[in-house]
Amino acid sequence: MARSSGFLDTLLTSDSTERYRIGFSLLFLLGVWLVVGAFSEGMPNSTLLMAAAVIGGYMAINIGANDVANNVGPAVGSGALSLGAAVILAGIFESAGALIAGGDVVSTIKGGIIDPTSLEDGRAFVWLMTAALLAGALWLNLATWMGAPVSTTHSIVGGVLGAGIAAGGWGIADWGVMAKIAGSWVISPVLGGALAALLLYIINKTVLYRKNVIPAARTFVPWLVAIMAWAFGTYLMIKGVKKIIKVDFLEASLVGLAAAVIAFFVVRTLVSRRAATMENSAGGVNTLFTWPLIFAAALLSFAHGANDVANAIGPLAAINDALSNGAIVTASSIPVWVMMIGALGLTVGLMLFGPRLIKTVGSEITELDKTRAFCIALSAALTVILASQLGLPVSSTHIAIGGVFGVGFLREYLKSNYATQLHKIMEERDEDDRELLKPFLDDFRNASVEEMEKLLKRAKKKKHVPLTKSDRKRLKKIYKEEMVKRSHLVRIAAAWIITVPASAIMAALLFFTLRGLFV
């Protein structure tokens, strides 16, 4: 199994297979063109509908390539899932979420950012939605190529905004809604990062920093997994299946509570069994979070498929209705063929192009283990629940990436703090026992953040440990070490900021191009 998984991982990430990925994508889009052309033959504007279907499929591919990484990236980076297993798992649950819980009716104007009824010409509405869909897809394609995970919702919002202004002027836009969306650029990553860092800090203090981690794990890990079960049970009810089951927050919380009770007793039994053979270290505790991370990746993928497939099929469903009925619609029924394009496109994009972003999220921003990945997954669910109750606009992409940065910056702060404390403690010592200091410094330099606090406590008891000038320089290097790659931070933040304006500008240009071609 390991050999097979390794082969699949290599196949998914090999640069030599890039032309095959592009070829399979083109085959999928050609299939969409032919299938839609077959059943729309004889219908008015069938060629335009076929083109819109291909663009919708292209958008779905790009959503799968870019957005799904946030759901499974931490699980892959921590080693809970191999890359191949993660791609298969996410593909199954993304498709299931889109087909089972994607809903029968979708809003055609994401977030109500423009008023389509102000358009006088129904054809202008079709061009508007086509331009928005293509612009959002092109921007996602570019962001994926740059290795920047961005919000697919913001991509389509920018496309609708830009094409809407091109079609109906500045007054067509609801700038109050746009202000809330802009606010989510800050709210989402800050909330996700702060909550993930807080969860990791709590786990450090209650479990990982204890002298005997096994008794601490037996006490606290079942509660941590139960909280996760409650969060994901609630999250799934209010976000994942909201289009097929309508529940209020209290009802969703009760479903989550039932899941939490079951998870608590199951995990408590499993931890008790593992305690006899488990390693008394952070590595031993890490193994306890493997299955919770796999379940989290599956549930996040299901909820994502149910919600974000609308970014691809919403505009397509609107175009289909407008061409069929000759009217502008703000909510549209979803034909089965439209839903299938969205679901299959998500899966194709994930399988062919998703691994690059999965690696970025999982391992290139900061080093993740299963405990840190657990905190990121749990913070994503809790942040969405909190934001939905407070009425705050948030992006699931920004929340997840904020969580990755949050745990990285916490570890960086803790390492700096512990090294600084050691620096101060040792500066007070005399220089008579230089040989005693050297092995201790080597241990400290090679230690993880979790081990540093234990070493620091030992240092406080050694009153005779000295510090030389050369040792002081080594310590300064330790507490200046970066655990979060700033280049990724700058690139991702820049991509977030320009997503809406970039897709808006492209959509406006595409709208004018379409209008010029068809008028």
Short mmCIF file of C-alpha atoms in Angstrom, two decimals:
data_model
loop_
_atom_site.label_atom_id
_atom_site.label_comp_id
_atom_site.label_asym_id
_atom_site.label_seq_id
_atom_site.Cartn_x
_atom_site.Cartn_y
_atom_site.Cartn_z
CA MET A 1 0.00 0.00 0.00
CA ALA A 2 2.80 2.41 0.90
CA ARG A 3 4.51 1.70 -2.43
CA SER A 4 1.30 2.28 -4.36
CA SER A 5 0.60 5.50 -2.48
CA GLY A 6 4.15 6.71 -3.12
CA PHE A 7 3.79 6.02 -6.84
CA LEU A 8 0.49 7.89 -6.92
CA ASP A 9 2.02 10.84 -5.04
CA THR A 10 4.89 10.99 -7.55
CA LEU A 11 2.49 10.78 -10.49
CA LEU A 12 0.35 13.59 -9.12
CA THR A 13 3.29 15.97 -8.62
CA SER A 14 5.56 15.06 -11.54
CA ASP A 15 6.29 17.96 -13.89
CA SER A 16 6.61 15.52 -16.80
CA THR A 17 2.90 14.75 -16.63
CA GLU A 18 1.82 18.40 -16.94
CA ARG A 19 0.90 18.05 -20.62
CA TYR A 20 -1.26 15.03 -19.78
CA ARG A 21 -3.11 17.03 -17.11
CA ILE A 22 -3.84 19.77 -19.61
CA GLY A 23 -4.87 17.19 -22.18
CA PHE A 24 -7.32 15.47 -19.82
CA SER A 25 -8.78 18.86 -18.88
CA LEU A 26 -9.36 19.69 -22.53
CA LEU A 27 -10.97 16.29 -23.07
CA PHE A 28 -13.35 16.95 -20.17
CA LEU A 29 -14.30 20.36 -21.59
CA LEU A 30 -14.73 18.85 -25.06
CA GLY A 31 -17.04 16.26 -23.52
CA VAL A 32 -19.08 19.05 -21.91
CA TRP A 33 -19.35 20.82 -25.27
CA LEU A 34 -20.51 17.68 -27.09
CA VAL A 35 -23.00 16.54 -24.42
CA VAL A 36 -24.62 19.98 -24.03
CA GLY A 37 -24.64 20.37 -27.80
CA ALA A 38 -26.43 17.04 -28.21
CA PHE A 39 -29.44 17.85 -26.00
CA SER A 40 -29.62 21.56 -26.91
CA GLU A 41 -29.67 20.95 -30.65
CA GLY A 42 -32.41 22.96 -32.28
CA MET A 43 -32.79 25.29 -29.29
CA PRO A 44 -32.28 29.03 -29.82
CA ASN A 45 -28.82 30.24 -28.78
CA SER A 46 -27.61 26.65 -28.34
CA THR A 47 -24.04 27.62 -29.30
CA LEU A 48 -23.95 30.28 -26.59
CA LEU A 49 -25.26 27.77 -24.03
CA MET A 50 -22.60 25.25 -25.08
CA ALA A 51 -19.89 27.89 -24.68
CA ALA A 52 -21.25 28.89 -21.26
CA ALA A 53 -21.27 25.22 -20.18
CA VAL A 54 -17.62 24.85 -21.18
CA ILE A 55 -16.74 27.99 -19.22
CA GLY A 56 -18.68 26.66 -16.22
CA GLY A 57 -16.74 23.40 -16.44
CA TYR A 58 -13.50 25.37 -16.66
CA MET A 59 -14.49 27.34 -13.55
CA ALA A 60 -15.29 24.10 -11.69
CA ILE A 61 -11.87 22.67 -12.63
CA ASN A 62 -10.16 25.74 -11.20
CA ILE A 63 -12.20 25.61 -7.99
CA GLY A 64 -11.10 22.00 -7.54
CA ALA A 65 -7.49 22.89 -8.30
CA ASN A 66 -7.27 25.85 -5.91
CA ASP A 67 -9.85 25.79 -3.14
CA VAL A 68 -9.88 22.14 -2.11
CA ALA A 69 -6.27 22.36 -0.87
CA ASN A 70 -7.49 24.19 2.23
CA ASN A 71 -9.55 21.19 3.30
CA VAL A 72 -6.92 18.47 2.98
CA GLY A 73 -3.60 20.35 2.94
CA PRO A 74 -3.01 20.28 6.72
CA ALA A 75 -3.84 16.55 6.89
CA VAL A 76 -1.31 15.87 4.12
CA GLY A 77 1.37 18.13 5.60
CA SER A 78 1.05 16.44 8.99
CA GLY A 79 1.31 12.95 7.55
CA ALA A 80 -2.22 11.89 8.50
CA LEU A 81 -2.93 11.30 4.81
CA SER A 82 -0.68 10.71 1.84
CA LEU A 83 -1.14 13.08 -1.09
CA GLY A 84 -2.74 10.36 -3.21
CA ALA A 85 -5.13 9.29 -0.46
CA ALA A 86 -6.08 12.92 0.21
CA VAL A 87 -6.87 13.55 -3.46
CA ILE A 88 -9.07 10.45 -3.63
CA LEU A 89 -10.83 11.25 -0.33
CA ALA A 90 -11.48 14.87 -1.27
CA GLY A 91 -12.63 13.92 -4.77
CA ILE A 92 -15.25 11.54 -3.38
CA PHE A 93 -16.57 13.91 -0.71
CA GLU A 94 -16.44 17.05 -2.88
CA SER A 95 -18.56 15.28 -5.51
CA ALA A 96 -20.91 13.89 -2.86
CA GLY A 97 -21.38 17.33 -1.31
CA ALA A 98 -22.11 18.92 -4.69
CA LEU A 99 -24.56 16.23 -5.84
CA ILE A 100 -26.28 15.42 -2.53
CA ALA A 101 -26.36 18.78 -0.78
CA GLY A 102 -25.79 21.27 -3.59
CA GLY A 103 -29.50 22.16 -3.62
CA ASP A 104 -32.18 22.50 -6.28
CA VAL A 105 -32.10 26.28 -6.49
CA VAL A 106 -29.06 28.55 -6.50
CA SER A 107 -28.63 32.31 -6.20
CA THR A 108 -27.44 33.61 -9.55
CA ILE A 109 -25.89 36.80 -8.13
CA LYS A 110 -23.49 35.74 -5.40
CA GLY A 111 -24.09 37.77 -2.25
CA GLY A 112 -26.51 40.22 -3.88
CA ILE A 113 -23.67 42.49 -4.99
CA ILE A 114 -25.53 43.85 -8.03
CA ASP A 115 -29.16 44.43 -8.96
CA PRO A 116 -29.73 42.65 -12.29
CA THR A 117 -33.25 44.04 -12.68
CA SER A 118 -31.72 47.40 -13.58
CA LEU A 119 -30.52 45.91 -16.85
CA GLU A 120 -32.83 46.67 -19.76
CA ASP A 121 -31.53 43.99 -22.10
CA GLY A 122 -31.76 40.28 -21.29
CA ARG A 123 -28.85 39.58 -23.61
CA ALA A 124 -26.66 41.92 -21.56
CA PHE A 125 -27.40 39.74 -18.53
CA VAL A 126 -26.19 36.62 -20.38
CA TRP A 127 -22.99 38.39 -21.44
CA LEU A 128 -22.55 39.68 -17.90
CA MET A 129 -22.75 36.22 -16.32
CA THR A 130 -20.58 34.64 -19.03
CA ALA A 131 -17.89 37.30 -18.57
CA ALA A 132 -18.04 36.95 -14.76
CA LEU A 133 -17.69 33.17 -14.94
CA LEU A 134 -14.77 33.26 -17.37
CA ALA A 135 -12.97 36.04 -15.47
CA GLY A 136 -13.30 34.18 -12.16
CA ALA A 137 -11.96 31.00 -13.76
CA LEU A 138 -9.02 32.79 -15.40
CA TRP A 139 -8.04 34.45 -12.13
CA LEU A 140 -8.22 31.15 -10.24
CA ASN A 141 -6.09 29.52 -12.93
CA LEU A 142 -3.47 32.24 -12.56
CA ALA A 143 -3.53 32.04 -8.76
CA THR A 144 -3.10 28.25 -8.87
CA TRP A 145 -0.16 28.63 -11.23
CA MET A 146 1.41 31.12 -8.77
CA GLY A 147 0.82 28.71 -5.89
CA ALA A 148 -1.51 31.12 -4.07
CA PRO A 149 -4.69 29.71 -2.46
CA VAL A 150 -7.41 32.34 -2.97
CA SER A 151 -11.14 32.58 -2.32
CA THR A 152 -13.21 31.21 -5.19
CA THR A 153 -16.20 33.12 -3.84
CA HIS A 154 -14.28 36.38 -4.04
CA SER A 155 -13.17 35.48 -7.57
CA ILE A 156 -16.74 35.14 -8.83
CA VAL A 157 -17.88 38.13 -6.76
CA GLY A 158 -15.22 40.26 -8.47
CA GLY A 159 -16.29 38.93 -11.86
CA VAL A 160 -19.97 39.73 -11.30
CA LEU A 161 -19.07 43.18 -9.94
CA GLY A 162 -16.81 44.11 -12.86
CA ALA A 163 -19.13 42.81 -15.56
CA GLY A 164 -22.13 44.35 -13.78
CA ILE A 165 -20.54 47.80 -13.70
CA ALA A 166 -19.59 47.44 -17.38
CA ALA A 167 -23.19 46.51 -18.21
CA GLY A 168 -25.15 48.87 -15.97
CA GLY A 169 -22.81 51.51 -14.59
CA TRP A 170 -21.53 52.12 -11.05
CA GLY A 171 -25.03 52.40 -9.61
CA ILE A 172 -25.78 48.72 -10.27
CA ALA A 173 -23.48 47.61 -7.44
CA ASP A 174 -24.42 47.33 -3.76
CA TRP A 175 -21.34 48.92 -2.21
CA GLY A 176 -22.47 48.10 1.31
CA VAL A 177 -22.26 44.40 0.50
CA MET A 178 -18.87 44.93 -1.14
CA ALA A 179 -17.60 46.67 2.00
CA LYS A 180 -18.53 43.60 4.05
CA ILE A 181 -16.72 41.36 1.58
CA ALA A 182 -13.63 43.56 1.78
CA GLY A 183 -13.85 43.33 5.58
CA SER A 184 -13.66 39.55 5.34
CA TRP A 185 -10.14 39.88 3.93
CA VAL A 186 -9.07 40.85 7.46
CA ILE A 187 -11.73 39.16 9.61
CA SER A 188 -11.33 35.65 8.16
CA PRO A 189 -7.57 35.08 8.49
CA VAL A 190 -7.33 36.91 11.83
CA LEU A 191 -10.14 34.88 13.40
CA GLY A 192 -8.87 31.60 11.92
CA GLY A 193 -5.27 32.29 12.89
CA ALA A 194 -6.04 33.50 16.41
CA LEU A 195 -8.30 30.55 17.17
CA ALA A 196 -5.85 27.97 15.76
CA ALA A 197 -3.01 29.50 17.78
CA LEU A 198 -5.14 29.53 20.94
CA LEU A 199 -6.07 25.86 20.50
CA LEU A 200 -2.43 24.88 19.99
CA TYR A 201 -1.38 26.86 23.05
CA ILE A 202 -4.03 25.10 25.15
CA ILE A 203 -2.93 21.67 23.89
CA ASN A 204 0.69 22.56 24.62
CA LYS A 205 -0.08 23.56 28.19
CA THR A 206 -2.51 20.76 29.00
CA VAL A 207 -0.74 17.86 27.24
CA LEU A 208 2.49 18.38 25.31
CA TYR A 209 4.43 20.36 27.93
CA ARG A 210 3.64 17.93 30.74
CA LYS A 211 6.41 15.71 32.05
CA ASN A 212 4.20 12.65 31.58
CA VAL A 213 2.13 13.23 28.47
CA ILE A 214 0.30 9.89 28.53
CA PRO A 215 -1.88 10.60 31.60
CA ALA A 216 -2.52 14.12 30.25
CA ALA A 217 -3.50 12.69 26.87
CA ARG A 218 -5.90 10.22 28.47
CA THR A 219 -7.59 13.12 30.27
CA PHE A 220 -7.70 15.84 27.63
CA VAL A 221 -7.56 14.25 24.14
CA PRO A 222 -11.09 12.74 24.37
CA TRP A 223 -12.43 16.18 25.28
CA LEU A 224 -10.54 17.82 22.41
CA VAL A 225 -11.90 15.32 19.88
CA ALA A 226 -15.40 15.69 21.36
CA ILE A 227 -15.20 19.46 20.83
CA MET A 228 -14.14 18.80 17.24
CA ALA A 229 -17.06 16.39 16.77
CA TRP A 230 -19.49 19.02 18.10
CA ALA A 231 -17.98 21.70 15.84
CA PHE A 232 -18.13 19.57 12.70
CA GLY A 233 -21.56 18.18 13.48
CA THR A 234 -22.87 21.72 13.89
CA TYR A 235 -20.89 23.00 10.91
CA LEU A 236 -22.22 20.27 8.66
CA MET A 237 -25.82 21.06 9.63
CA ILE A 238 -25.64 24.84 9.19
CA LYS A 239 -23.37 24.87 6.11
CA GLY A 240 -23.02 21.43 4.55
CA VAL A 241 -26.66 20.32 4.26
CA LYS A 242 -28.48 23.63 4.63
CA LYS A 243 -29.97 23.33 1.14
CA ILE A 244 -31.70 20.02 1.90
CA ILE A 245 -32.32 20.30 5.66
CA LYS A 246 -33.30 23.60 7.27
CA VAL A 247 -32.29 23.79 10.93
CA ASP A 248 -31.67 26.65 13.33
CA PHE A 249 -28.49 26.98 15.36
CA LEU A 250 -29.93 25.24 18.43
CA GLU A 251 -31.01 22.20 16.41
CA ALA A 252 -27.64 22.07 14.66
CA SER A 253 -25.88 22.31 18.03
CA LEU A 254 -27.89 19.38 19.39
CA VAL A 255 -26.82 17.25 16.41
CA GLY A 256 -23.24 18.30 17.10
CA LEU A 257 -23.67 17.46 20.79
CA ALA A 258 -24.84 13.94 19.95
CA ALA A 259 -21.77 13.48 17.75
CA ALA A 260 -19.57 14.85 20.55
CA VAL A 261 -20.90 12.37 23.13
CA ILE A 262 -20.28 9.43 20.82
CA ALA A 263 -16.80 10.69 19.91
CA PHE A 264 -15.86 11.24 23.56
CA PHE A 265 -16.55 7.68 24.66
CA VAL A 266 -15.04 6.11 21.54
CA VAL A 267 -11.82 8.16 21.79
CA ARG A 268 -11.52 7.67 25.55
CA THR A 269 -11.62 3.90 25.03
CA LEU A 270 -9.08 4.05 22.19
CA VAL A 271 -6.67 6.28 24.12
CA SER A 272 -6.85 4.00 27.15
CA ARG A 273 -5.94 1.04 24.96
CA ARG A 274 -3.09 2.91 23.29
CA ALA A 275 -1.66 4.24 26.56
CA ALA A 276 0.14 0.97 27.35
CA THR A 277 2.19 1.06 24.12
CA MET A 278 2.18 4.80 23.32
CA GLU A 279 5.43 6.74 23.35
CA ASN A 280 5.60 9.25 26.24
CA SER A 281 6.27 12.24 23.98
CA ALA A 282 4.65 14.75 21.65
CA GLY A 283 5.10 12.20 18.86
CA GLY A 284 3.00 9.70 20.77
CA VAL A 285 0.21 12.24 21.27
CA ASN A 286 0.35 13.12 17.58
CA THR A 287 -0.73 9.64 16.56
CA LEU A 288 -4.00 10.08 18.46
CA PHE A 289 -5.14 12.80 16.05
CA THR A 290 -4.74 10.80 12.81
CA TRP A 291 -8.34 9.62 12.44
CA PRO A 292 -9.92 12.90 13.64
CA LEU A 293 -7.90 14.66 10.91
CA ILE A 294 -9.08 12.22 8.25
CA PHE A 295 -12.71 12.73 9.27
CA ALA A 296 -12.18 16.51 9.33
CA ALA A 297 -10.75 16.48 5.79
CA ALA A 298 -13.71 14.44 4.56
CA LEU A 299 -16.35 16.64 6.22
CA LEU A 300 -14.68 19.89 5.13
CA SER A 301 -14.60 18.58 1.56
CA PHE A 302 -18.27 17.59 1.69
CA ALA A 303 -19.31 21.02 3.00
CA HIS A 304 -17.11 22.74 0.43
CA GLY A 305 -18.61 20.75 -2.44
CA ALA A 306 -22.11 21.58 -1.22
CA ASN A 307 -21.43 25.31 -0.95
CA ASP A 308 -18.75 26.36 -3.42
CA VAL A 309 -20.02 24.39 -6.40
CA ALA A 310 -22.51 27.28 -6.69
CA ASN A 311 -19.63 29.52 -7.76
CA ALA A 312 -19.40 27.51 -10.96
CA ILE A 313 -22.99 26.44 -11.56
CA GLY A 314 -24.83 29.54 -10.29
CA PRO A 315 -23.89 31.74 -13.25
CA LEU A 316 -24.30 28.78 -15.62
CA ALA A 317 -27.80 28.04 -14.28
CA ALA A 318 -28.65 31.74 -14.70
CA ILE A 319 -27.45 31.73 -18.30
CA ASN A 320 -29.45 28.58 -19.02
CA ASP A 321 -32.64 30.12 -17.59
CA ALA A 322 -32.10 33.43 -19.34
CA LEU A 323 -31.58 31.75 -22.72
CA SER A 324 -34.51 29.37 -22.22
CA ASN A 325 -37.02 31.90 -20.87
CA GLY A 326 -35.65 35.17 -22.18
CA ALA A 327 -35.80 36.68 -18.68
CA ILE A 328 -33.37 37.91 -16.04
CA VAL A 329 -33.47 35.78 -12.88
CA THR A 330 -32.04 36.25 -9.39
CA ALA A 331 -32.63 32.63 -8.34
CA SER A 332 -32.51 29.71 -10.71
CA SER A 333 -33.42 26.03 -10.67
CA ILE A 334 -30.48 23.72 -11.33
CA PRO A 335 -30.85 21.13 -14.09
CA VAL A 336 -29.12 17.82 -13.43
CA TRP A 337 -26.66 18.38 -16.27
CA VAL A 338 -25.54 21.69 -14.75
CA MET A 339 -24.96 20.04 -11.37
CA MET A 340 -23.01 17.22 -12.99
CA ILE A 341 -20.72 19.68 -14.75
CA GLY A 342 -20.00 21.34 -11.41
CA ALA A 343 -19.40 18.11 -9.49
CA LEU A 344 -17.27 16.44 -12.16
CA GLY A 345 -15.32 19.64 -12.82
CA LEU A 346 -14.43 19.96 -9.14
CA THR A 347 -13.14 16.39 -9.10
CA VAL A 348 -11.19 16.74 -12.35
CA GLY A 349 -9.53 19.95 -11.16
CA LEU A 350 -8.63 18.43 -7.81
CA MET A 351 -7.19 15.25 -9.31
CA LEU A 352 -5.17 16.97 -12.02
CA PHE A 353 -4.02 20.27 -10.51
CA GLY A 354 -4.89 20.19 -6.79
CA PRO A 355 -1.65 18.58 -5.49
CA ARG A 356 0.41 21.74 -6.05
CA LEU A 357 -1.75 23.85 -3.73
CA ILE A 358 -2.16 20.96 -1.28
CA LYS A 359 1.63 20.88 -0.87
CA THR A 360 1.75 24.66 -0.44
CA VAL A 361 -0.86 24.67 2.31
CA GLY A 362 0.36 21.48 3.97
CA SER A 363 4.12 21.85 4.05
CA GLU A 364 5.53 24.97 2.42
CA ILE A 365 4.14 27.72 4.67
CA THR A 366 5.18 26.18 8.00
CA GLU A 367 5.98 22.73 9.37
CA LEU A 368 2.88 20.88 10.49
CA ASP A 369 2.38 17.81 12.64
CA LYS A 370 -0.93 16.15 13.46
CA THR A 371 -1.54 18.24 16.58
CA ARG A 372 -1.08 21.51 14.68
CA ALA A 373 -3.18 20.27 11.76
CA PHE A 374 -5.91 19.30 14.24
CA CYS A 375 -5.93 22.87 15.58
CA ILE A 376 -6.22 24.29 12.06
CA ALA A 377 -9.13 22.01 11.11
CA LEU A 378 -10.98 22.67 14.36
CA SER A 379 -10.44 26.43 14.11
CA ALA A 380 -11.90 26.40 10.58
CA ALA A 381 -15.17 24.84 11.77
CA LEU A 382 -15.41 26.95 14.94
CA THR A 383 -14.68 30.20 13.06
CA VAL A 384 -17.41 29.55 10.48
CA ILE A 385 -19.89 28.77 13.28
CA LEU A 386 -18.91 31.89 15.24
CA ALA A 387 -19.00 34.14 12.18
CA SER A 388 -22.38 32.84 11.04
CA GLN A 389 -23.90 33.61 14.45
CA LEU A 390 -22.35 37.10 14.55
CA GLY A 391 -23.32 37.84 10.96
CA LEU A 392 -19.69 38.38 9.94
CA PRO A 393 -18.68 37.76 6.31
CA VAL A 394 -15.85 35.22 6.20
CA SER A 395 -14.02 33.17 3.59
CA SER A 396 -13.34 29.50 4.33
CA THR A 397 -10.13 29.76 2.28
CA HIS A 398 -8.86 32.71 4.29
CA ILE A 399 -9.82 31.02 7.57
CA ALA A 400 -7.88 27.86 6.78
CA ILE A 401 -4.78 29.68 5.55
CA GLY A 402 -5.00 32.04 8.53
CA GLY A 403 -4.99 28.96 10.77
CA VAL A 404 -1.80 27.66 9.14
CA PHE A 405 -0.07 31.00 9.64
CA GLY A 406 -1.46 31.25 13.18
CA VAL A 407 0.11 28.01 14.43
CA GLY A 408 3.37 28.86 12.65
CA PHE A 409 3.65 32.30 14.23
CA LEU A 410 2.76 30.89 17.67
CA ARG A 411 5.58 28.36 17.44
CA GLU A 412 7.93 31.10 16.26
CA TYR A 413 6.94 33.31 19.20
CA LEU A 414 7.32 30.50 21.73
CA LYS A 415 10.73 29.53 20.39
CA SER A 416 11.88 33.14 20.51
CA ASN A 417 10.46 33.58 24.00
CA TYR A 418 12.12 30.44 25.39
CA ALA A 419 15.47 31.27 23.80
CA THR A 420 15.30 34.80 25.20
CA GLN A 421 14.55 33.46 28.67
CA LEU A 422 17.48 31.05 28.45
CA HIS A 423 19.67 33.90 27.27
CA LYS A 424 18.78 35.97 30.34
CA ILE A 425 19.20 33.06 32.75
CA MET A 426 22.62 32.11 31.45
CA GLU A 427 23.93 35.67 31.23
CA GLU A 428 23.88 35.77 35.01
CA ARG A 429 26.25 32.79 35.32
CA ASP A 430 30.03 32.88 35.64
CA GLU A 431 32.34 31.41 33.00
CA ASP A 432 33.95 28.60 34.96
CA ASP A 433 31.91 25.70 33.58
CA ARG A 434 32.09 26.28 29.83
CA GLU A 435 32.12 22.61 28.94
CA LEU A 436 28.80 22.06 30.73
CA LEU A 437 27.15 24.70 28.57
CA LYS A 438 28.08 23.35 25.14
CA PRO A 439 26.05 20.09 25.16
CA PHE A 440 23.08 21.91 26.64
CA LEU A 441 23.15 24.53 23.87
CA ASP A 442 23.36 21.79 21.25
CA ASP A 443 20.30 20.09 22.76
CA PHE A 444 18.43 23.38 22.90
CA ARG A 445 19.24 24.30 19.32
CA ASN A 446 17.99 20.96 18.00
CA ALA A 447 14.91 20.86 20.23
CA SER A 448 11.35 21.35 19.08
CA VAL A 449 9.33 24.18 20.59
CA GLU A 450 7.58 21.61 22.80
CA GLU A 451 10.93 20.33 24.13
CA MET A 452 12.38 23.82 24.68
CA GLU A 453 10.22 24.59 27.70
CA LYS A 454 11.37 21.38 29.39
CA LEU A 455 15.02 22.24 28.67
CA LEU A 456 14.43 25.75 29.95
CA LYS A 457 13.08 24.45 33.25
CA ARG A 458 16.15 22.28 33.59
CA ALA A 459 18.37 25.29 32.85
CA LYS A 460 16.80 27.27 35.67
CA LYS A 461 17.91 24.57 38.12
CA LYS A 462 21.51 24.59 36.89
CA LYS A 463 22.87 27.66 38.63
CA HIS A 464 26.43 27.05 37.39
CA VAL A 465 25.70 26.99 33.61
CA PRO A 466 27.81 29.75 31.95
CA LEU A 467 27.39 31.73 28.70
CA THR A 468 30.26 32.81 26.44
CA LYS A 469 30.23 35.48 23.73
CA SER A 470 30.13 32.83 21.03
CA ASP A 471 27.29 31.02 22.81
CA ARG A 472 25.35 34.27 23.00
CA LYS A 473 25.57 34.65 19.21
CA ARG A 474 24.27 31.14 18.74
CA LEU A 475 21.31 31.85 20.96
CA LYS A 476 20.49 34.99 19.02
CA LYS A 477 20.33 32.93 15.84
CA ILE A 478 17.91 30.54 17.53
CA TYR A 479 15.39 33.12 18.59
CA LYS A 480 15.57 34.93 15.25
CA GLU A 481 14.79 31.77 13.30
CA GLU A 482 11.64 32.04 11.18
CA MET A 483 9.14 29.18 11.29
CA VAL A 484 6.79 30.84 8.79
CA LYS A 485 8.01 31.54 5.28
CA ARG A 486 7.51 35.27 4.75
CA SER A 487 7.65 34.93 0.98
CA HIS A 488 4.50 32.77 1.06
CA LEU A 489 2.82 35.21 3.46
CA VAL A 490 3.46 38.18 1.16
CA ARG A 491 2.45 36.33 -2.02
CA ILE A 492 -0.77 34.92 -0.57
CA ALA A 493 -1.80 38.20 1.10
CA ALA A 494 -1.19 40.09 -2.16
CA ALA A 495 -3.27 37.56 -4.10
CA TRP A 496 -6.13 37.92 -1.59
CA ILE A 497 -6.13 41.71 -1.85
CA ILE A 498 -6.16 41.83 -5.64
CA THR A 499 -8.58 38.92 -6.23
CA VAL A 500 -11.75 41.04 -6.43
CA PRO A 501 -10.29 43.94 -8.45
CA ALA A 502 -8.32 41.62 -10.77
CA SER A 503 -11.32 39.43 -11.62
CA ALA A 504 -13.51 42.56 -11.87
CA ILE A 505 -11.23 44.21 -14.43
CA MET A 506 -10.98 41.02 -16.48
CA ALA A 507 -14.77 40.58 -16.37
CA ALA A 508 -15.39 44.14 -17.54
CA LEU A 509 -13.02 43.69 -20.49
CA LEU A 510 -14.62 40.35 -21.36
CA PHE A 511 -18.12 41.87 -21.18
CA PHE A 512 -17.21 44.61 -23.66
CA THR A 513 -15.59 41.97 -25.90
CA LEU A 514 -18.71 39.76 -25.86
CA ARG A 515 -21.01 42.70 -26.47
CA GLY A 516 -18.87 43.78 -29.41
CA LEU A 517 -18.92 40.30 -30.90
CA PHE A 518 -22.67 39.67 -30.60
CA VAL A 519 -24.19 43.10 -31.22
#
